[in-house]
Amino acid sequence: MLAEIDTWVLDLDDTLYPSSNGLADQMKALIRGILSRHFGTDDAGARRIQAELIAAHGTTLRGLMTTEGLAAADILEFEHHIDYSVLRADALLAEAIAALPGRKFVFTNGSAYHAEQALARLGLSDHFDGVFDILAGQLIPKPYPESYRRFVEQFSIDPSRAAFFDDLAVNLDVPEQLGMATVWVGGEPAPGTAPYEVVAPRRWRVWELAPFLHSLTAPAVRPSTM
Ligand SMILES: [Mg+2]
């Protein structure tokens, strides 16, 4: 895998850090708070409206802008109420990413502000060549093809030499169609000691990101199948 890859594209939430720290729950609760206030409904009502907005518009953000005429900045203001202190510096991951050859990008359905805050807490701010956020994607989120197309154009990426990492398997379909190697970050560990499994040609599943990335650049343990 390593020999052919010179561009590393990583999702942020639930990929560069696990959802178990509660940050995602905080964000979901804050977003439901926006919906509750705007629509004058309770939490259950907010959940229902959110599901409808996501189904019709891809994200709550785009749904609120499209159907309610709200401004992105006013909606994204909730991010300033997130307690990012639940994120801890991940030295092992920082070291693994630093050792990867070539360019590295964060591709998130969140905002650049959210990415900056999270990457700073994780100790990864200096490890990426760029962040592609939901505003750079003109509010079109993964997994819509337009989102990836803008990303590839903005950073002049050769998909055949790129690897795309995401915790949502659905977000890997378009990268795969574009010719990228894809890595699904998540799920229960498979039996054995390897931090990954080969799912298909150029498709891996990884449950521990840092050890997997380390295995790509540490010659002694580099998997022969890659
Ligand atoms: Mg994610």
PDB file of C-alpha atoms and ligand atoms in Angstrom:
ATOM      1  CA  MET A   1       0.000   0.000   0.000  1.00  0.00           C
ATOM      2  CA  LEU A   2       2.651   2.467   1.058  1.00  0.00           C
ATOM      3  CA  ALA A   3       4.657   2.372  -2.156  1.00  0.00           C
ATOM      4  CA  GLU A   4       1.779   3.654  -4.259  1.00  0.00           C
ATOM      5  CA  ILE A   5       0.299   6.209  -1.817  1.00  0.00           C
ATOM      6  CA  ASP A   6       1.516   9.798  -1.573  1.00  0.00           C
ATOM      7  CA  THR A   7      -1.722  11.440  -0.393  1.00  0.00           C
ATOM      8  CA  TRP A   8      -3.409  10.554   2.897  1.00  0.00           C
ATOM      9  CA  VAL A   9      -6.952  11.774   3.491  1.00  0.00           C
ATOM     10  CA  LEU A  10      -8.449  11.322   6.930  1.00  0.00           C
ATOM     11  CA  ASP A  11     -11.884  12.043   8.308  1.00  0.00           C
ATOM     12  CA  LEU A  12     -11.852  13.817  11.691  1.00  0.00           C
ATOM     13  CA  ASP A  13     -14.694  12.789  14.040  1.00  0.00           C
ATOM     14  CA  ASP A  14     -14.634   9.124  15.090  1.00  0.00           C
ATOM     15  CA  THR A  15     -11.590   8.559  12.871  1.00  0.00           C
ATOM     16  CA  LEU A  16      -8.757  10.636  14.368  1.00  0.00           C
ATOM     17  CA  TYR A  17     -10.308  10.214  17.817  1.00  0.00           C
ATOM     18  CA  PRO A  18     -12.866   7.730  19.173  1.00  0.00           C
ATOM     19  CA  SER A  19     -16.487   8.656  19.793  1.00  0.00           C
ATOM     20  CA  SER A  20     -16.216   7.251  23.315  1.00  0.00           C
ATOM     21  CA  ASN A  21     -14.951  10.581  24.734  1.00  0.00           C
ATOM     22  CA  GLY A  22     -18.425  12.122  24.428  1.00  0.00           C
ATOM     23  CA  LEU A  23     -17.557  14.927  22.004  1.00  0.00           C
ATOM     24  CA  ALA A  24     -19.976  13.642  19.375  1.00  0.00           C
ATOM     25  CA  ASP A  25     -22.737  13.426  21.989  1.00  0.00           C
ATOM     26  CA  GLN A  26     -22.031  17.015  23.016  1.00  0.00           C
ATOM     27  CA  MET A  27     -22.295  18.179  19.410  1.00  0.00           C
ATOM     28  CA  LYS A  28     -25.503  16.242  18.807  1.00  0.00           C
ATOM     29  CA  ALA A  29     -27.090  17.695  21.956  1.00  0.00           C
ATOM     30  CA  LEU A  30     -26.074  21.251  20.988  1.00  0.00           C
ATOM     31  CA  ILE A  31     -27.508  20.805  17.491  1.00  0.00           C
ATOM     32  CA  ARG A  32     -30.764  19.425  18.907  1.00  0.00           C
ATOM     33  CA  GLY A  33     -30.832  22.497  21.146  1.00  0.00           C
ATOM     34  CA  ILE A  34     -30.748  24.726  18.064  1.00  0.00           C
ATOM     35  CA  LEU A  35     -33.615  22.737  16.533  1.00  0.00           C
ATOM     36  CA  SER A  36     -35.643  22.780  19.761  1.00  0.00           C
ATOM     37  CA  ARG A  37     -35.344  26.563  20.047  1.00  0.00           C
ATOM     38  CA  HIS A  38     -35.968  27.256  16.371  1.00  0.00           C
ATOM     39  CA  PHE A  39     -38.976  24.977  16.016  1.00  0.00           C
ATOM     40  CA  GLY A  40     -40.269  25.314  19.579  1.00  0.00           C
ATOM     41  CA  THR A  41     -40.192  21.588  20.149  1.00  0.00           C
ATOM     42  CA  ASP A  42     -38.883  19.143  22.750  1.00  0.00           C
ATOM     43  CA  ASP A  43     -35.840  16.886  22.371  1.00  0.00           C
ATOM     44  CA  ALA A  44     -37.858  14.086  20.753  1.00  0.00           C
ATOM     45  CA  GLY A  45     -39.279  16.549  18.251  1.00  0.00           C
ATOM     46  CA  ALA A  46     -35.787  17.874  17.543  1.00  0.00           C
ATOM     47  CA  ARG A  47     -34.555  14.333  16.864  1.00  0.00           C
ATOM     48  CA  ARG A  48     -37.391  13.752  14.398  1.00  0.00           C
ATOM     49  CA  ILE A  49     -36.787  17.061  12.581  1.00  0.00           C
ATOM     50  CA  GLN A  50     -33.071  16.385  12.456  1.00  0.00           C
ATOM     51  CA  ALA A  51     -33.619  12.939  10.891  1.00  0.00           C
ATOM     52  CA  GLU A  52     -35.852  14.527   8.248  1.00  0.00           C
ATOM     53  CA  LEU A  53     -33.354  17.311   7.483  1.00  0.00           C
ATOM     54  CA  ILE A  54     -30.462  14.857   7.161  1.00  0.00           C
ATOM     55  CA  ALA A  55     -32.485  12.519   4.938  1.00  0.00           C
ATOM     56  CA  ALA A  56     -33.483  15.361   2.616  1.00  0.00           C
ATOM     57  CA  HIS A  57     -30.381  17.575   2.690  1.00  0.00           C
ATOM     58  CA  GLY A  58     -27.420  15.460   3.854  1.00  0.00           C
ATOM     59  CA  THR A  59     -26.729  17.474   7.001  1.00  0.00           C
ATOM     60  CA  THR A  60     -28.734  19.414   9.563  1.00  0.00           C
ATOM     61  CA  LEU A  61     -26.734  22.514   8.615  1.00  0.00           C
ATOM     62  CA  ARG A  62     -27.663  22.399   4.947  1.00  0.00           C
ATOM     63  CA  GLY A  63     -31.242  21.496   5.795  1.00  0.00           C
ATOM     64  CA  LEU A  64     -31.679  24.503   8.085  1.00  0.00           C
ATOM     65  CA  MET A  65     -30.104  26.845   5.552  1.00  0.00           C
ATOM     66  CA  THR A  66     -32.216  25.504   2.694  1.00  0.00           C
ATOM     67  CA  THR A  67     -35.594  25.195   4.384  1.00  0.00           C
ATOM     68  CA  GLU A  68     -35.398  27.851   7.091  1.00  0.00           C
ATOM     69  CA  GLY A  69     -33.064  30.407   5.530  1.00  0.00           C
ATOM     70  CA  LEU A  70     -30.680  30.384   8.480  1.00  0.00           C
ATOM     71  CA  ALA A  71     -27.092  31.581   7.983  1.00  0.00           C
ATOM     72  CA  ALA A  72     -24.266  29.052   8.290  1.00  0.00           C
ATOM     73  CA  ALA A  73     -22.409  31.253  10.770  1.00  0.00           C
ATOM     74  CA  ASP A  74     -25.449  31.471  13.056  1.00  0.00           C
ATOM     75  CA  ILE A  75     -25.931  27.708  13.039  1.00  0.00           C
ATOM     76  CA  LEU A  76     -22.234  26.897  13.489  1.00  0.00           C
ATOM     77  CA  GLU A  77     -22.055  29.245  16.473  1.00  0.00           C
ATOM     78  CA  PHE A  78     -22.938  26.183  18.577  1.00  0.00           C
ATOM     79  CA  GLU A  79     -19.385  24.928  18.078  1.00  0.00           C
ATOM     80  CA  HIS A  80     -18.134  27.665  20.388  1.00  0.00           C
ATOM     81  CA  HIS A  81     -20.009  25.925  23.224  1.00  0.00           C
ATOM     82  CA  ILE A  82     -18.292  22.574  22.723  1.00  0.00           C
ATOM     83  CA  ASP A  83     -15.987  21.505  25.537  1.00  0.00           C
ATOM     84  CA  TYR A  84     -12.943  20.316  23.582  1.00  0.00           C
ATOM     85  CA  SER A  85     -11.043  19.469  26.755  1.00  0.00           C
ATOM     86  CA  VAL A  86     -12.402  15.902  26.502  1.00  0.00           C
ATOM     87  CA  LEU A  87      -9.889  15.406  23.686  1.00  0.00           C
ATOM     88  CA  ARG A  88      -6.392  14.375  24.748  1.00  0.00           C
ATOM     89  CA  ALA A  89      -3.131  14.640  22.829  1.00  0.00           C
ATOM     90  CA  ASP A  90      -2.415  11.403  20.973  1.00  0.00           C
ATOM     91  CA  ALA A  91       1.369  11.183  20.656  1.00  0.00           C
ATOM     92  CA  LEU A  92       1.309   7.722  19.064  1.00  0.00           C
ATOM     93  CA  LEU A  93      -1.035   8.912  16.321  1.00  0.00           C
ATOM     94  CA  ALA A  94       0.929  12.134  15.783  1.00  0.00           C
ATOM     95  CA  GLU A  95       4.110  10.130  15.342  1.00  0.00           C
ATOM     96  CA  ALA A  96       2.425   7.697  12.947  1.00  0.00           C
ATOM     97  CA  ILE A  97       1.003  10.487  10.779  1.00  0.00           C
ATOM     98  CA  ALA A  98       4.287  12.387  10.754  1.00  0.00           C
ATOM     99  CA  ALA A  99       6.033   9.276   9.437  1.00  0.00           C
ATOM    100  CA  LEU A 100       3.708   8.895   6.443  1.00  0.00           C
ATOM    101  CA  PRO A 101       5.329  10.045   3.193  1.00  0.00           C
ATOM    102  CA  GLY A 102       3.557  12.689   1.110  1.00  0.00           C
ATOM    103  CA  ARG A 103       0.704  15.092   1.743  1.00  0.00           C
ATOM    104  CA  LYS A 104      -1.937  14.643   4.425  1.00  0.00           C
ATOM    105  CA  PHE A 105      -5.402  16.177   4.582  1.00  0.00           C
ATOM    106  CA  VAL A 106      -8.354  16.227   6.940  1.00  0.00           C
ATOM    107  CA  PHE A 107     -11.683  15.885   5.127  1.00  0.00           C
ATOM    108  CA  THR A 108     -14.570  16.641   7.496  1.00  0.00           C
ATOM    109  CA  ASN A 109     -18.288  17.315   7.295  1.00  0.00           C
ATOM    110  CA  GLY A 110     -17.678  19.717  10.198  1.00  0.00           C
ATOM    111  CA  SER A 111     -16.336  23.262   9.997  1.00  0.00           C
ATOM    112  CA  ALA A 112     -12.735  24.431   9.810  1.00  0.00           C
ATOM    113  CA  TYR A 113     -13.169  25.937  13.290  1.00  0.00           C
ATOM    114  CA  HIS A 114     -14.189  22.559  14.703  1.00  0.00           C
ATOM    115  CA  ALA A 115     -11.248  20.882  12.949  1.00  0.00           C
ATOM    116  CA  GLU A 116      -8.795  23.479  14.269  1.00  0.00           C
ATOM    117  CA  GLN A 117     -10.022  23.075  17.827  1.00  0.00           C
ATOM    118  CA  ALA A 118     -10.025  19.279  17.727  1.00  0.00           C
ATOM    119  CA  LEU A 119      -6.652  18.950  15.954  1.00  0.00           C
ATOM    120  CA  ALA A 120      -5.052  21.323  18.461  1.00  0.00           C
ATOM    121  CA  ARG A 121      -6.293  19.236  21.411  1.00  0.00           C
ATOM    122  CA  LEU A 122      -5.172  16.017  19.721  1.00  0.00           C
ATOM    123  CA  GLY A 123      -1.708  17.491  19.120  1.00  0.00           C
ATOM    124  CA  LEU A 124      -2.111  17.102  15.347  1.00  0.00           C
ATOM    125  CA  SER A 125      -2.308  20.743  14.194  1.00  0.00           C
ATOM    126  CA  ASP A 126       1.071  20.699  12.448  1.00  0.00           C
ATOM    127  CA  HIS A 127       0.631  17.303  10.843  1.00  0.00           C
ATOM    128  CA  PHE A 128      -1.678  18.167   7.960  1.00  0.00           C
ATOM    129  CA  ASP A 129      -1.225  20.083   4.711  1.00  0.00           C
ATOM    130  CA  GLY A 130      -4.835  21.176   4.608  1.00  0.00           C
ATOM    131  CA  VAL A 131      -8.341  20.841   5.991  1.00  0.00           C
ATOM    132  CA  PHE A 132     -11.306  20.440   3.656  1.00  0.00           C
ATOM    133  CA  ASP A 133     -14.398  21.421   5.639  1.00  0.00           C
ATOM    134  CA  ILE A 134     -18.115  21.648   4.967  1.00  0.00           C
ATOM    135  CA  LEU A 135     -17.830  25.267   3.808  1.00  0.00           C
ATOM    136  CA  ALA A 136     -15.013  24.416   1.371  1.00  0.00           C
ATOM    137  CA  GLY A 137     -17.396  21.739   0.107  1.00  0.00           C
ATOM    138  CA  GLN A 138     -20.024  24.460  -0.514  1.00  0.00           C
ATOM    139  CA  LEU A 139     -22.153  22.777   2.185  1.00  0.00           C
ATOM    140  CA  ILE A 140     -22.361  19.539   0.182  1.00  0.00           C
ATOM    141  CA  PRO A 141     -21.216  16.854   2.639  1.00  0.00           C
ATOM    142  CA  LYS A 142     -19.740  13.420   2.219  1.00  0.00           C
ATOM    143  CA  PRO A 143     -20.969  11.060   0.801  1.00  0.00           C
ATOM    144  CA  TYR A 144     -22.212  13.222  -2.091  1.00  0.00           C
ATOM    145  CA  PRO A 145     -19.871  12.930  -5.112  1.00  0.00           C
ATOM    146  CA  GLU A 146     -19.680  16.749  -5.600  1.00  0.00           C
ATOM    147  CA  SER A 147     -18.017  17.049  -2.217  1.00  0.00           C
ATOM    148  CA  TYR A 148     -15.143  14.727  -3.146  1.00  0.00           C
ATOM    149  CA  ARG A 149     -14.840  16.275  -6.600  1.00  0.00           C
ATOM    150  CA  ARG A 150     -14.272  19.729  -5.097  1.00  0.00           C
ATOM    151  CA  PHE A 151     -11.731  18.297  -2.679  1.00  0.00           C
ATOM    152  CA  VAL A 152      -9.768  16.521  -5.421  1.00  0.00           C
ATOM    153  CA  GLU A 153      -9.752  19.691  -7.544  1.00  0.00           C
ATOM    154  CA  GLN A 154      -8.820  22.073  -4.728  1.00  0.00           C
ATOM    155  CA  PHE A 155      -5.727  20.098  -3.755  1.00  0.00           C
ATOM    156  CA  SER A 156      -4.883  18.639  -7.206  1.00  0.00           C
ATOM    157  CA  ILE A 157      -5.076  15.084  -5.929  1.00  0.00           C
ATOM    158  CA  ASP A 158      -4.333  12.000  -8.016  1.00  0.00           C
ATOM    159  CA  PRO A 159      -6.940   9.525  -6.695  1.00  0.00           C
ATOM    160  CA  SER A 160      -4.891   6.513  -7.777  1.00  0.00           C
ATOM    161  CA  ARG A 161      -2.169   7.585  -5.308  1.00  0.00           C
ATOM    162  CA  ALA A 162      -4.489   8.537  -2.442  1.00  0.00           C
ATOM    163  CA  ALA A 163      -5.794   6.616   0.577  1.00  0.00           C
ATOM    164  CA  PHE A 164      -9.073   7.716   2.181  1.00  0.00           C
ATOM    165  CA  PHE A 165      -9.902   6.952   5.839  1.00  0.00           C
ATOM    166  CA  ASP A 166     -13.377   7.271   7.383  1.00  0.00           C
ATOM    167  CA  ASP A 167     -15.389   5.676  10.198  1.00  0.00           C
ATOM    168  CA  LEU A 168     -18.504   5.629   7.990  1.00  0.00           C
ATOM    169  CA  ALA A 169     -18.240   2.961   5.309  1.00  0.00           C
ATOM    170  CA  VAL A 170     -20.738   4.852   3.134  1.00  0.00           C
ATOM    171  CA  ASN A 171     -18.231   7.714   2.887  1.00  0.00           C
ATOM    172  CA  LEU A 172     -15.711   5.379   1.227  1.00  0.00           C
ATOM    173  CA  ASP A 173     -17.827   4.426  -1.774  1.00  0.00           C
ATOM    174  CA  VAL A 174     -17.102   7.509  -3.896  1.00  0.00           C
ATOM    175  CA  PRO A 175     -13.362   7.537  -3.056  1.00  0.00           C
ATOM    176  CA  GLU A 176     -13.242   3.888  -4.122  1.00  0.00           C
ATOM    177  CA  GLN A 177     -15.039   4.695  -7.381  1.00  0.00           C
ATOM    178  CA  LEU A 178     -12.534   7.508  -7.967  1.00  0.00           C
ATOM    179  CA  GLY A 179      -9.732   4.950  -7.645  1.00  0.00           C
ATOM    180  CA  MET A 180      -8.502   5.659  -4.121  1.00  0.00           C
ATOM    181  CA  ALA A 181      -7.431   3.026  -1.622  1.00  0.00           C
ATOM    182  CA  THR A 182      -9.948   3.095   1.228  1.00  0.00           C
ATOM    183  CA  VAL A 183      -9.713   2.346   4.922  1.00  0.00           C
ATOM    184  CA  TRP A 184     -12.767   1.901   7.111  1.00  0.00           C
ATOM    185  CA  VAL A 185     -11.852   2.888  10.665  1.00  0.00           C
ATOM    186  CA  GLY A 186     -14.157   1.088  13.046  1.00  0.00           C
ATOM    187  CA  GLY A 187     -15.945  -2.015  14.119  1.00  0.00           C
ATOM    188  CA  GLU A 188     -14.965  -4.763  16.505  1.00  0.00           C
ATOM    189  CA  PRO A 189     -11.410  -6.125  16.334  1.00  0.00           C
ATOM    190  CA  ALA A 190     -11.078  -9.317  14.315  1.00  0.00           C
ATOM    191  CA  PRO A 191      -9.306 -12.305  15.917  1.00  0.00           C
ATOM    192  CA  GLY A 192      -5.528 -12.094  15.869  1.00  0.00           C
ATOM    193  CA  THR A 193      -2.951  -9.449  16.615  1.00  0.00           C
ATOM    194  CA  ALA A 194      -2.987  -7.316  13.463  1.00  0.00           C
ATOM    195  CA  PRO A 195      -4.651  -3.873  13.845  1.00  0.00           C
ATOM    196  CA  TYR A 196      -6.433  -4.294  10.491  1.00  0.00           C
ATOM    197  CA  GLU A 197      -7.946  -6.727   8.047  1.00  0.00           C
ATOM    198  CA  VAL A 198      -7.909  -6.762   4.268  1.00  0.00           C
ATOM    199  CA  VAL A 199     -11.547  -6.544   3.169  1.00  0.00           C
ATOM    200  CA  ALA A 200     -11.040  -6.332  -0.593  1.00  0.00           C
ATOM    201  CA  PRO A 201      -8.337  -5.232  -3.020  1.00  0.00           C
ATOM    202  CA  ARG A 202      -7.390  -1.681  -1.920  1.00  0.00           C
ATOM    203  CA  ARG A 203      -9.953  -1.758   0.943  1.00  0.00           C
ATOM    204  CA  TRP A 204      -8.945  -2.254   4.570  1.00  0.00           C
ATOM    205  CA  ARG A 205     -10.764  -2.261   7.879  1.00  0.00           C
ATOM    206  CA  VAL A 206      -8.866  -0.865  10.831  1.00  0.00           C
ATOM    207  CA  TRP A 207      -9.923  -0.713  14.454  1.00  0.00           C
ATOM    208  CA  GLU A 208      -6.818   0.963  15.831  1.00  0.00           C
ATOM    209  CA  LEU A 209      -5.645   3.747  13.546  1.00  0.00           C
ATOM    210  CA  ALA A 210      -2.258   4.580  15.085  1.00  0.00           C
ATOM    211  CA  PRO A 211      -0.878   0.991  15.128  1.00  0.00           C
ATOM    212  CA  PHE A 212      -2.109   0.490  11.571  1.00  0.00           C
ATOM    213  CA  LEU A 213      -0.353   3.636  10.320  1.00  0.00           C
ATOM    214  CA  HIS A 214       2.775   2.675  12.241  1.00  0.00           C
ATOM    215  CA  SER A 215       2.718  -0.733  10.558  1.00  0.00           C
ATOM    216  CA  LEU A 216       2.889   0.983   7.154  1.00  0.00           C
ATOM    217  CA  THR A 217       6.130   2.791   7.876  1.00  0.00           C
ATOM    218  CA  ALA A 218       7.904   0.416  10.290  1.00  0.00           C
ATOM    219  CA  PRO A 219       9.781  -2.008   7.959  1.00  0.00           C
ATOM    220  CA  ALA A 220      10.017  -4.755  10.568  1.00  0.00           C
ATOM    221  CA  VAL A 221       6.277  -5.162  10.805  1.00  0.00           C
ATOM    222  CA  ARG A 222       5.130  -3.925   7.411  1.00  0.00           C
ATOM    223  CA  PRO A 223       2.361  -6.266   6.229  1.00  0.00           C
ATOM    224  CA  SER A 224       3.494  -8.164   3.142  1.00  0.00           C
ATOM    225  CA  THR A 225      -0.012  -8.067   1.685  1.00  0.00           C
ATOM    226  CA  MET A 226       0.157  -4.304   1.354  1.00  0.00           C
TER     227      MET A 226
HETATM  228 MG    MG B   1     -16.444  10.559  11.087  1.00  0.00          MG
END
